[in-house]
Each structure stands twice: as structure tokens, then as C-alpha cells.
Coordinates of C-alpha atoms in Angstrom, one line a residue:
M3 CA 77.3 95.4 120.7
S4 CA 79.3 97.0 117.9
L5 CA 82.1 97.8 120.2
Q6 CA 82.2 94.3 121.5
L7 CA 82.2 92.9 118.0
M8 CA 85.2 95.1 117.1
Q9 CA 87.1 94.1 120.2
Q10 CA 86.4 90.4 119.6
S11 CA 87.5 90.7 116.0
V12 CA 90.8 92.4 117.1
Q13 CA 91.4 89.7 119.7
N14 CA 90.7 86.9 117.2
A15 CA 93.1 88.4 114.7
Q16 CA 95.8 88.8 117.4
R17 CA 95.5 85.2 118.4
H18 CA 96.0 84.1 114.8
I19 CA 98.9 86.5 114.3
D20 CA 100.6 85.2 117.5
A21 CA 100.2 81.6 116.3
Q22 CA 101.5 82.2 112.7
A23 CA 104.3 84.8 113.2
P24 CA 107.1 82.6 114.6
A25 CA 107.1 80.3 111.6
V26 CA 106.6 83.1 109.0
S27 CA 109.5 85.1 110.5
K28 CA 111.9 82.3 109.4
S29 CA 110.8 82.4 105.7
A30 CA 113.5 82.5 103.1
M31 CA 112.3 85.6 101.3
R32 CA 111.5 87.8 104.3
Q33 CA 113.0 91.3 104.1
R34 CA 115.8 92.1 106.6
Y35 CA 115.4 95.8 107.2
H36 CA 112.2 96.9 105.4
F37 CA 108.9 97.1 107.3
M38 CA 106.6 94.1 107.0
A39 CA 103.6 92.7 108.8
Q40 CA 104.3 89.7 111.1
C41 CA 102.3 87.5 108.8
G42 CA 99.6 87.6 106.1
W43 CA 99.0 90.3 103.5
I44 CA 100.0 94.0 103.7
N45 CA 99.3 96.8 101.2
D46 CA 98.8 100.5 101.6
P47 CA 100.4 102.5 104.4
N48 CA 97.7 104.3 106.4
G49 CA 97.6 106.9 109.2
L50 CA 101.3 107.7 109.2
I51 CA 101.9 110.0 112.1
Y52 CA 104.4 111.1 114.8
F53 CA 102.3 110.9 117.9
R54 CA 103.5 111.1 121.6
G55 CA 107.1 110.7 120.8
Q56 CA 106.8 107.7 118.4
Y57 CA 106.3 107.0 114.8
H58 CA 103.1 105.1 114.1
F59 CA 102.5 103.0 111.0
F60 CA 99.1 101.7 110.2
Y61 CA 98.6 99.6 107.2
Q62 CA 96.1 97.7 105.1
Y63 CA 96.2 94.2 106.5
N64 CA 94.8 90.7 106.0
P65 CA 96.1 88.8 109.0
Y66 CA 94.4 85.6 108.0
G67 CA 96.0 85.0 104.6
S68 CA 98.8 86.1 102.3
F69 CA 96.4 87.5 99.7
W70 CA 94.1 90.5 99.5
S71 CA 90.7 90.0 101.1
E72 CA 88.8 91.6 104.0
M73 CA 90.9 94.5 105.2
Y74 CA 92.0 95.4 108.8
W75 CA 94.3 98.1 110.0
G76 CA 97.6 96.7 111.3
H77 CA 99.6 98.9 113.7
A78 CA 103.2 99.3 114.7
V79 CA 105.3 101.9 116.4
S80 CA 109.0 102.9 116.2
D81 CA 111.5 105.3 117.6
D82 CA 113.6 105.4 114.5
L83 CA 111.5 104.2 111.5
L84 CA 113.6 101.1 111.4
H85 CA 113.0 99.0 114.5
W86 CA 109.3 98.3 115.0
K87 CA 107.1 97.1 117.9
Y88 CA 103.9 95.5 116.7
L89 CA 100.7 96.6 118.4
P90 CA 97.2 94.9 118.3
V91 CA 95.2 95.4 115.2
A92 CA 93.8 99.0 115.3
L93 CA 90.6 98.6 113.1
A94 CA 88.6 95.5 112.3
P95 CA 85.5 95.2 110.1
S96 CA 82.5 95.3 112.6
E97 CA 79.9 97.8 111.3
S98 CA 77.3 97.8 108.5
Y99 CA 79.4 100.4 106.8
D100 CA 82.8 98.5 106.8
D101 CA 81.9 94.8 106.8
H102 CA 82.2 93.9 103.1
P103 CA 84.0 90.4 103.0
Q104 CA 86.1 91.7 100.1
G105 CA 86.7 95.1 101.5
G106 CA 86.4 96.0 105.1
C107 CA 88.4 98.9 106.5
F108 CA 90.1 100.6 103.6
S109 CA 92.8 103.2 103.5
G110 CA 92.9 106.5 105.3
S111 CA 95.0 108.9 107.4
A112 CA 95.6 110.1 111.0
I113 CA 95.7 113.4 112.8
E114 CA 96.1 114.5 116.4
K115 CA 93.4 116.8 118.0
D116 CA 93.4 117.9 121.7
G117 CA 95.8 115.1 122.6
R118 CA 93.6 112.4 121.0
L119 CA 94.6 110.4 117.9
Y120 CA 92.0 110.4 115.2
V121 CA 91.9 108.2 112.1
I122 CA 89.7 108.7 109.1
Y123 CA 89.2 105.8 106.8
T124 CA 87.1 104.4 104.0
G125 CA 84.5 101.8 105.0
T126 CA 83.3 99.3 102.3
A127 CA 79.9 97.6 102.4
N128 CA 77.1 96.3 100.2
H129 CA 73.5 97.3 101.0
G130 CA 72.2 96.0 97.7
N131 CA 73.8 98.7 95.5
G132 CA 77.2 97.1 94.9
F133 CA 80.5 98.1 96.4
E134 CA 79.7 101.1 98.6
Q135 CA 82.4 103.3 100.0
T136 CA 82.0 105.9 102.8
Q137 CA 84.4 107.9 105.0
N138 CA 84.4 107.1 108.7
V139 CA 86.1 108.3 111.9
A140 CA 87.7 106.4 114.9
W141 CA 89.8 107.7 117.8
S142 CA 92.1 106.6 120.5
D143 CA 93.2 108.2 123.8
D144 CA 96.1 105.9 124.3
G145 CA 97.2 105.5 120.7
I146 CA 96.5 101.8 120.8
T147 CA 92.8 101.0 121.3
F148 CA 90.3 102.7 118.9
T149 CA 86.6 103.5 119.1
K150 CA 84.5 104.0 116.0
Y151 CA 82.3 107.1 116.0
E152 CA 78.7 106.4 116.5
G153 CA 77.7 108.9 113.8
N154 CA 79.6 107.1 111.1
P155 CA 79.7 107.4 108.1
V156 CA 80.7 111.1 108.2
L157 CA 80.9 111.3 104.4
E158 CA 79.0 109.6 101.7
A159 CA 79.7 109.9 97.9
P160 CA 78.0 112.8 96.2
E161 CA 75.3 111.8 93.7
V162 CA 77.5 112.5 90.7
V163 CA 80.2 110.2 92.1
P164 CA 80.0 106.4 91.7
H165 CA 79.8 105.0 95.3
D166 CA 82.5 102.5 94.5
F167 CA 85.0 105.3 93.5
F168 CA 85.1 107.4 96.7
R169 CA 88.0 106.5 99.0
D170 CA 91.3 107.1 100.7
P171 CA 90.8 110.3 102.7
K172 CA 93.9 112.4 103.7
V173 CA 93.3 115.0 106.4
W174 CA 95.2 118.0 107.7
E175 CA 94.7 121.1 109.8
H176 CA 95.0 124.8 108.9
N177 CA 94.3 127.7 111.2
G178 CA 92.0 125.7 113.5
E179 CA 90.0 124.1 110.7
Y180 CA 90.3 120.7 109.2
Y181 CA 90.5 119.7 105.5
L182 CA 90.2 116.4 103.8
V183 CA 91.0 115.4 100.2
C184 CA 89.3 112.2 98.9
G185 CA 89.8 110.3 95.7
A186 CA 86.7 110.1 93.5
Q187 CA 85.4 109.9 89.9
K188 CA 83.0 111.8 87.7
D189 CA 82.1 110.8 84.1
G190 CA 84.8 108.2 84.1
K191 CA 87.6 110.7 85.0
A192 CA 89.6 111.0 88.2
Q193 CA 88.8 113.7 90.8
A194 CA 90.1 114.8 94.2
L195 CA 87.3 116.2 96.3
L196 CA 88.0 118.7 99.1
Y197 CA 86.0 118.9 102.3
C198 CA 86.3 121.0 105.5
S199 CA 85.3 120.6 109.1
K200 CA 85.6 122.3 112.5
D201 CA 85.6 119.1 114.6
L202 CA 86.7 116.2 112.3
L203 CA 83.2 114.7 112.7
H204 CA 80.9 117.0 110.6
W205 CA 82.1 117.7 107.1
E206 CA 81.0 120.0 104.3
F207 CA 82.0 119.8 100.6
F208 CA 84.3 122.7 99.8
N209 CA 85.3 122.3 96.1
T210 CA 86.8 119.9 93.6
L211 CA 90.4 120.4 94.4
F212 CA 91.8 118.9 91.2
E213 CA 90.5 116.8 88.4
S214 CA 91.7 114.9 85.3
R215 CA 90.3 115.5 81.8
G216 CA 91.3 112.0 80.9
E217 CA 95.0 112.5 80.6
W218 CA 95.7 111.3 84.2
G219 CA 93.4 108.3 84.4
Y220 CA 90.0 107.3 85.8
M221 CA 90.8 107.2 89.5
W222 CA 93.4 108.6 91.9
E223 CA 94.1 106.2 94.6
C224 CA 95.5 107.3 98.0
P225 CA 95.6 111.1 97.1
D226 CA 97.9 113.1 99.3
F227 CA 98.1 116.9 99.5
F228 CA 100.8 118.8 101.4
K229 CA 103.0 121.9 101.4
V230 CA 106.8 121.9 100.8
K231 CA 108.4 125.3 101.2
D232 CA 106.0 127.7 99.4
K233 CA 104.5 125.2 97.0
W234 CA 101.8 122.6 97.3
V235 CA 102.1 119.0 96.2
F236 CA 99.3 116.6 95.0
L237 CA 100.6 113.0 95.1
C238 CA 98.6 110.0 94.0
S239 CA 98.7 106.6 92.4
P240 CA 96.6 106.9 89.2
M241 CA 94.5 104.1 87.8
G242 CA 94.3 104.0 84.0
A243 CA 97.4 106.2 83.4
G244 CA 99.6 103.6 81.7
E245 CA 102.8 102.5 83.4
R246 CA 102.7 105.3 86.0
T247 CA 102.4 104.0 89.5
T248 CA 102.9 107.2 91.5
V249 CA 102.9 110.7 90.2
Y250 CA 103.1 114.2 91.7
F251 CA 102.0 117.7 90.8
V252 CA 103.6 120.8 92.2
G253 CA 101.7 124.1 92.2
D254 CA 99.7 126.6 94.2
F255 CA 96.7 126.2 96.5
D256 CA 94.1 128.9 97.4
Y257 CA 92.4 128.3 100.8
E258 CA 89.8 130.9 99.9
T259 CA 88.5 129.0 96.8
G260 CA 89.8 125.5 97.5
T261 CA 91.5 125.2 94.2
F262 CA 94.8 123.8 93.2
T263 CA 96.7 124.7 90.0
Y264 CA 99.9 122.9 89.0
T265 CA 102.9 123.9 86.9
V266 CA 105.2 120.9 87.3
T267 CA 104.5 117.2 87.3
G268 CA 106.8 114.2 87.7
E269 CA 107.1 110.6 88.8
A270 CA 107.7 109.8 92.5
D271 CA 109.0 106.4 91.4
W272 CA 109.6 104.8 88.0
G273 CA 109.9 101.2 89.2
F274 CA 107.3 98.5 89.1
D275 CA 106.7 98.2 92.8
F276 CA 105.9 101.5 94.5
Y277 CA 102.3 102.3 95.1
A278 CA 99.8 104.2 97.3
P279 CA 102.4 106.3 99.2
Q280 CA 101.5 108.5 102.1
T281 CA 103.4 111.4 103.5
F282 CA 103.5 113.0 107.0
E283 CA 105.6 115.6 108.8
D284 CA 107.8 114.3 111.7
C285 CA 109.0 116.0 114.8
N286 CA 112.0 117.4 112.9
G287 CA 109.9 119.1 110.3
R288 CA 110.8 116.6 107.6
R289 CA 108.2 115.6 105.0
L290 CA 108.5 111.8 104.9
M291 CA 106.9 109.5 102.4
V292 CA 106.3 105.7 102.8
G293 CA 105.0 103.6 99.9
W294 CA 103.8 100.0 99.5
A295 CA 106.6 98.0 97.8
N296 CA 104.2 96.2 95.4
C297 CA 101.7 97.0 92.7
W298 CA 98.4 95.5 91.5
D299 CA 99.3 95.0 87.9
W300 CA 101.2 91.7 88.1
M301 CA 98.8 89.9 90.3
P302 CA 95.9 89.2 87.9
F303 CA 98.4 88.4 85.2
W304 CA 100.1 85.7 87.1
K305 CA 96.9 84.5 88.7
D306 CA 98.5 84.2 92.1
W307 CA 99.8 86.6 94.8
G308 CA 103.5 86.2 94.2
P309 CA 106.2 83.8 95.3
T310 CA 106.1 84.8 99.0
C311 CA 102.5 83.8 99.3
K312 CA 103.5 80.2 100.0
E313 CA 105.6 81.4 102.9
G314 CA 102.5 82.9 104.6
W315 CA 103.1 86.5 103.9
C316 CA 103.0 89.1 101.0
G317 CA 104.1 92.7 100.8
S318 CA 106.4 95.2 102.5
F319 CA 107.0 98.9 102.6
A320 CA 109.7 100.7 100.7
L321 CA 112.3 102.6 102.6
P322 CA 110.9 105.8 104.1
R323 CA 112.0 108.8 102.0
E324 CA 112.4 112.5 102.7
V325 CA 110.6 114.7 100.2
T326 CA 112.3 118.0 99.3
L327 CA 111.7 120.7 96.7
A328 CA 114.4 121.5 94.1
E329 CA 115.0 124.9 92.6
D330 CA 113.1 124.0 89.5
N331 CA 110.1 122.9 91.6
T332 CA 110.6 119.2 90.9
L333 CA 110.7 116.9 93.9
R334 CA 113.6 114.9 95.3
F335 CA 113.1 111.6 97.2
T336 CA 116.0 110.4 99.3
P337 CA 116.3 107.6 101.9
I338 CA 116.0 108.7 105.5
K339 CA 119.3 109.3 107.2
E340 CA 118.4 106.8 109.9
V341 CA 119.3 104.0 107.5
Q342 CA 122.9 104.9 108.0
S343 CA 122.7 103.4 111.5
L344 CA 122.4 100.0 109.9
R345 CA 125.7 100.1 108.0
T346 CA 128.3 97.5 108.7
S347 CA 131.5 96.2 107.0
P348 CA 132.3 99.4 105.1
R349 CA 134.2 99.1 101.8
K350 CA 135.4 102.3 100.2
E351 CA 137.4 103.2 97.1
A352 CA 138.4 106.6 96.0
E353 CA 138.1 105.7 92.3
I354 CA 137.6 102.8 90.0
S355 CA 138.2 102.7 86.3
I356 CA 136.2 100.2 84.2
A357 CA 137.2 99.4 80.7
Q358 CA 135.0 98.4 77.8
G359 CA 133.9 94.8 78.1
D360 CA 135.4 94.2 81.5
F361 CA 133.5 92.9 84.5
R362 CA 134.7 94.3 87.8
S363 CA 133.5 92.4 90.8
F364 CA 132.8 94.5 93.8
P365 CA 131.5 92.5 96.8
V366 CA 129.6 94.4 99.5
G367 CA 128.4 92.8 102.7
D368 CA 126.7 89.5 102.0
G369 CA 125.6 90.7 98.5
V370 CA 121.9 90.5 99.6
A371 CA 121.3 93.2 102.2
F372 CA 123.5 96.2 101.4
E373 CA 123.9 99.8 100.3
L374 CA 126.1 100.8 97.4
K375 CA 126.8 104.4 96.4
F376 CA 129.1 106.1 94.0
D377 CA 129.5 109.0 91.5
I378 CA 129.9 108.5 87.8
D379 CA 132.5 111.0 86.6
L380 CA 131.0 112.2 83.3
R381 CA 134.2 114.2 82.4
A382 CA 136.3 111.1 82.5
S383 CA 133.8 108.6 81.1
N384 CA 133.0 108.0 77.4
A385 CA 131.0 104.7 77.5
D386 CA 127.6 104.4 76.0
T387 CA 126.3 102.4 79.0
F388 CA 127.4 101.6 82.5
T389 CA 125.7 98.7 84.3
V390 CA 125.7 97.6 88.0
V391 CA 125.0 93.8 88.0
L392 CA 123.1 93.0 91.1
R393 CA 122.1 89.7 92.8
K394 CA 124.2 87.7 90.4
G395 CA 124.0 83.9 90.5
A396 CA 124.8 81.1 88.1
E397 CA 122.1 82.3 85.7
E398 CA 120.3 85.0 87.7
H399 CA 121.1 88.7 87.7
T400 CA 119.3 92.1 87.8
D401 CA 120.9 94.8 85.7
C402 CA 120.9 98.5 86.7
T403 CA 122.0 100.4 83.6
I404 CA 122.9 104.1 83.3
D405 CA 122.7 104.8 79.6
L406 CA 124.9 107.8 79.0
R407 CA 124.3 108.0 75.3
R408 CA 120.5 108.0 75.6
A409 CA 120.3 109.7 79.0
E410 CA 118.2 106.9 80.5
V411 CA 118.1 104.7 83.6
R412 CA 117.0 101.1 83.1
I413 CA 116.4 98.3 85.6
D414 CA 116.1 94.9 83.9
R415 CA 114.8 92.0 86.1
N416 CA 114.0 89.6 83.2
H417 CA 116.7 87.3 84.5
A418 CA 116.3 88.0 88.2
D419 CA 114.6 85.0 89.7
H420 CA 112.6 83.0 87.1
W421 CA 109.5 84.8 88.2
S422 CA 109.9 88.6 88.0
R423 CA 110.0 90.3 84.6
G424 CA 110.1 93.7 83.0
I425 CA 112.4 96.6 82.4
S426 CA 111.6 99.9 84.1
R427 CA 112.8 103.0 82.3
S428 CA 113.2 106.7 83.1
A429 CA 114.8 109.7 81.5
L430 CA 117.9 111.2 83.2
R431 CA 119.1 114.8 83.0
L432 CA 122.8 114.9 82.0
K433 CA 123.1 118.3 80.3
N434 CA 125.7 120.6 82.0
K435 CA 126.5 118.0 84.6
E436 CA 130.0 116.8 85.6
H437 CA 128.9 113.8 87.6
I438 CA 125.8 111.6 88.4
D439 CA 125.4 110.1 91.9
V440 CA 123.8 106.7 92.4
D441 CA 122.7 105.1 95.7
I442 CA 121.4 101.5 95.6
F443 CA 119.7 99.6 98.4
S444 CA 119.3 95.8 98.2
D445 CA 117.3 93.7 100.6
Q446 CA 116.2 90.0 100.5
S447 CA 113.4 90.7 98.1
S448 CA 113.7 94.2 96.8
L449 CA 115.9 96.8 95.1
E450 CA 115.7 100.6 95.3
V451 CA 117.8 102.8 93.1
F452 CA 118.2 106.5 93.7
V453 CA 119.9 108.5 91.0
D454 CA 120.9 112.2 90.6
G455 CA 120.1 113.2 94.2
G456 CA 116.8 111.4 94.2
S457 CA 115.3 113.1 91.2
V458 CA 115.0 109.6 89.7
V459 CA 114.0 106.6 91.7
H460 CA 113.3 103.0 90.7
S461 CA 111.8 100.5 93.2
L462 CA 111.4 96.8 92.2
N463 CA 110.8 93.5 93.9
V464 CA 113.3 90.8 93.1
F465 CA 112.8 87.3 94.6
A466 CA 116.3 85.9 94.2
S467 CA 117.7 83.4 96.6
S468 CA 120.4 84.3 99.1
S469 CA 123.0 82.5 97.1
D470 CA 122.4 84.9 94.2
N471 CA 124.7 87.5 95.8
G472 CA 127.2 88.5 93.2
L473 CA 127.8 92.2 92.6
G474 CA 129.9 94.0 90.0
F475 CA 130.3 96.7 87.3
Q476 CA 130.6 96.6 83.5
C477 CA 130.3 99.0 80.7
N478 CA 130.0 99.1 76.9
G479 CA 131.0 101.5 74.1
G480 CA 133.9 103.0 76.1
N481 CA 135.2 103.4 79.6
V482 CA 133.7 104.7 82.9
Q483 CA 135.3 106.4 85.8
L484 CA 133.7 106.0 89.2
N485 CA 134.5 108.2 92.2
D486 CA 133.8 108.0 95.9
I487 CA 132.6 104.4 95.9
E488 CA 131.1 103.2 99.2
G489 CA 129.6 99.9 100.1
Y490 CA 128.0 98.8 103.3
G491 CA 126.3 95.7 104.6
L492 CA 122.9 96.6 106.2
N493 CA 122.1 94.7 109.4
M494 CA 119.3 95.2 111.9

């Protein structure tokens, strides 16, 4: 009966999606080259994996409305991480452990074992004790249709962990054994719990992998743990850690004791709209990261679900990014090279000089969906600030400022669209450097700014109209020299 209920829920969802998708696809604010669901609400990326020659994206999904509610797992596949084929919903609430009407099938991860695709996810329910979260397993032999394990839940919260703070399992394999890290909480402080298994179905607690003493918040959502070169990285979205939306820790891991110690920490993204990223290794050995291009903070404040909600959808994913380790053990995040295949209408200049107070227009593509990259020549520049004015209209504009005097990057969207607001800020290393590279990606409703080889990234949503498409440069307190300027329209 449970299997039939799951299948019926999947079929019902698919009928609704098929009915709504054609109209939603024509919405004015829909992204042009970023991943989105066909309709409805999308948040965390789940189960990212390269399986049987294709990239699989699963995602938190409410197909029935453009707001967060009962969660399903949406599903899509791609050959290039850009062009996607939507598959039927993979997981639907159907069991006593995942049927909460304001919960359902929460986030998780995927792994291949003996040619079968397994997903491990958080189920949410209420058995009279509030919001209960458990870890559960489902599998698929064809990569499309999933069966939930009859022995679910495979993990329940330890007694010392509140049962509503036990979620988002990330699984990996090492020497024939399986490991799982799960977000938790103890005494009001964030924890990452480590479990091990020989078959993905029967799990034992190993150790507390990593924990906060209060300085890193009260809960780590969507924890990820992976190796880059000879270092290990713990990645998460911390709750209760101020403006931080996604942070990383680089250090060492001991498989004998199950402990992680870090020496370097940083921000994966300094913008307002990058949350709950998940990484995976693809067939080329790249460590790729995909994040939700949104965040929770603005939603309660505005008491709605954003300006796209009226169009029947909400949420998209940021550009997939390759994660690499620098010599100083900080991380670099750079757009995948596949995006270059979308480039059209190239515009290139060897150099541009911008004088104090001047505005230099620099049209690229249609001014909405484009990539703009350049180097700031620090040896030939003496300005205090340099600004790229993006999505400029009669009154609207978003300003990307490289502050050379204060060594800071600022993205100001207070005048972007009469809805968005805020200025994101990050420090910028300028000492002993001769140039700073900048790579900007604009889509219908988002901006992503990569600076200094991806050591600094800002992702923000901007809901400007297509007519707000002006683009140009200006500086203050001196002059700026730009080298190797390249602009491209981006077209699917």
C-alpha cells in the first residue's frame, strides 16, 4: 500500500506539473540559463551525482505552489550541466516517517552501489512529539523510479540531540565502507555527527566529526564533507552565525578516530542568495558545487515569498562551480567551463582607461543575460573605487564596486528593482598584486560576481525588468586601467 501511495503521489504531482509548466515557462522573471524547476517552489540541491553517463540533479520541491510547504524531491538529468531533461518526481511524502504537511522529504544525498542508485534523505513527521526528523533510504535500478526501504528510518536522533535538529545526510564511500555526516545540535550548539555502515542500510554512530562552541551558530544545515588534494573540507550553511550563508573549513580528517580538525576557514559566497550547497565529484575528477540561489532571511521579513511567486515559481540554482584548493589552503570557486559554450556576440577590448567621474558605457549582449570579465591593472590605477553599473534603467541599477582604497568588494542592490535591498561586502586581498581579475554573470533574475580567481564570490538575486539593461564603468578618486575586457551574451 505504501508503494502504491508513493506512486500515486508522484503521478498526481506530474499531472499538475504538466498542466502548469507551459504558462510558467513564459514568465517575465524566469532565468535563461540557470537551473530551475518547471513550476512551483525549489530550494536545496539534493543527491547531486554523475550516474550512468549523466548528471543528476535532485532538489527540494513543492510542485503545487510557489512557496515552501510539503517537500518532494524533483529530478532532472543533463549531459553538460546546462541543458536539462526533467524526469518524474523522485520522492514524494507517503510514509509515517516523511508525511509532515509542512515538511515531507527533506534534503539528502546520493551514492552508487553495485550499479544501483541510492539516496539518503531526511524524513519529517509528527507522532505527537513535535517536528521529528529521521534519516531514510530509497533506491533505484533505472535512475528514475525509486523504492523506499522497508526498514526505514535507518537513523533516529540520539537522545542528546533535539529530534527537530537532525537532518541533511551526506554520504560517501571509503575502502568499501560507507560514511555519513548529518547536521545536529547539542546544548543549543551546532554539531556534525558521523556514522558508518557496510551496506548503506544499517548504520552505527562513529563520532562527533565537528562541533561549534557557539562561534559558528546553533545548527549546520546541509553539511558536506569531502577531500580536495590532501586536505578535507567541511562545508555548511550555518544558522545563527550572523550574515554568513555558506562557510567552509579546511583541515585534516582521521579515519581511525573519526575526527576533523581545521586550520583555515572562509566564506564560499559573500552574497545574500547562496545557501545549502552540495558538492560531488564528476567523471572528470572535478569537485563541483551547486547551491540554492536564495536564502531564508528575506522571506519572513517581507511576509511573502518574493516577486516571482505571482508567476507560479520561486527559486533557482546558482551556476555550478568547480572547487579547488589554493596554496594557502583557502578554496577557490570558479564557474564550470561548460558555460563558455553559451557565449554569443563576443565583444573584446585590449584595454580601457576610465577617468575620475566619467561613465563609460559598455554594452554586452542584451544587457540581461551576459558574462563580463576583465582585469584591473593595479599598477596603472590610482582610483579609490571602481564600479561596474549593472542592469541600469531610468532609475534602477545594481552597483558592483571594487574598493581599492579599503580592499573591499561591495554589491549594492538598494536601487535594483524596488524590491531587493542590501549591500553585500567582503574583504579583498590586494597586497603584492599587480592585477585583480573579475568575472560577472548576469541572468534575468540574478548576478554572480567572481573576483581574484574565485577567492571572493558574491551571488545575489535582482528582479529587474528586461528593459533595465544598461551596463558601464565608472570610478572615483582617480583613474582605473582595465585590461583584457571580454563580454559575451549567454544564450541557451
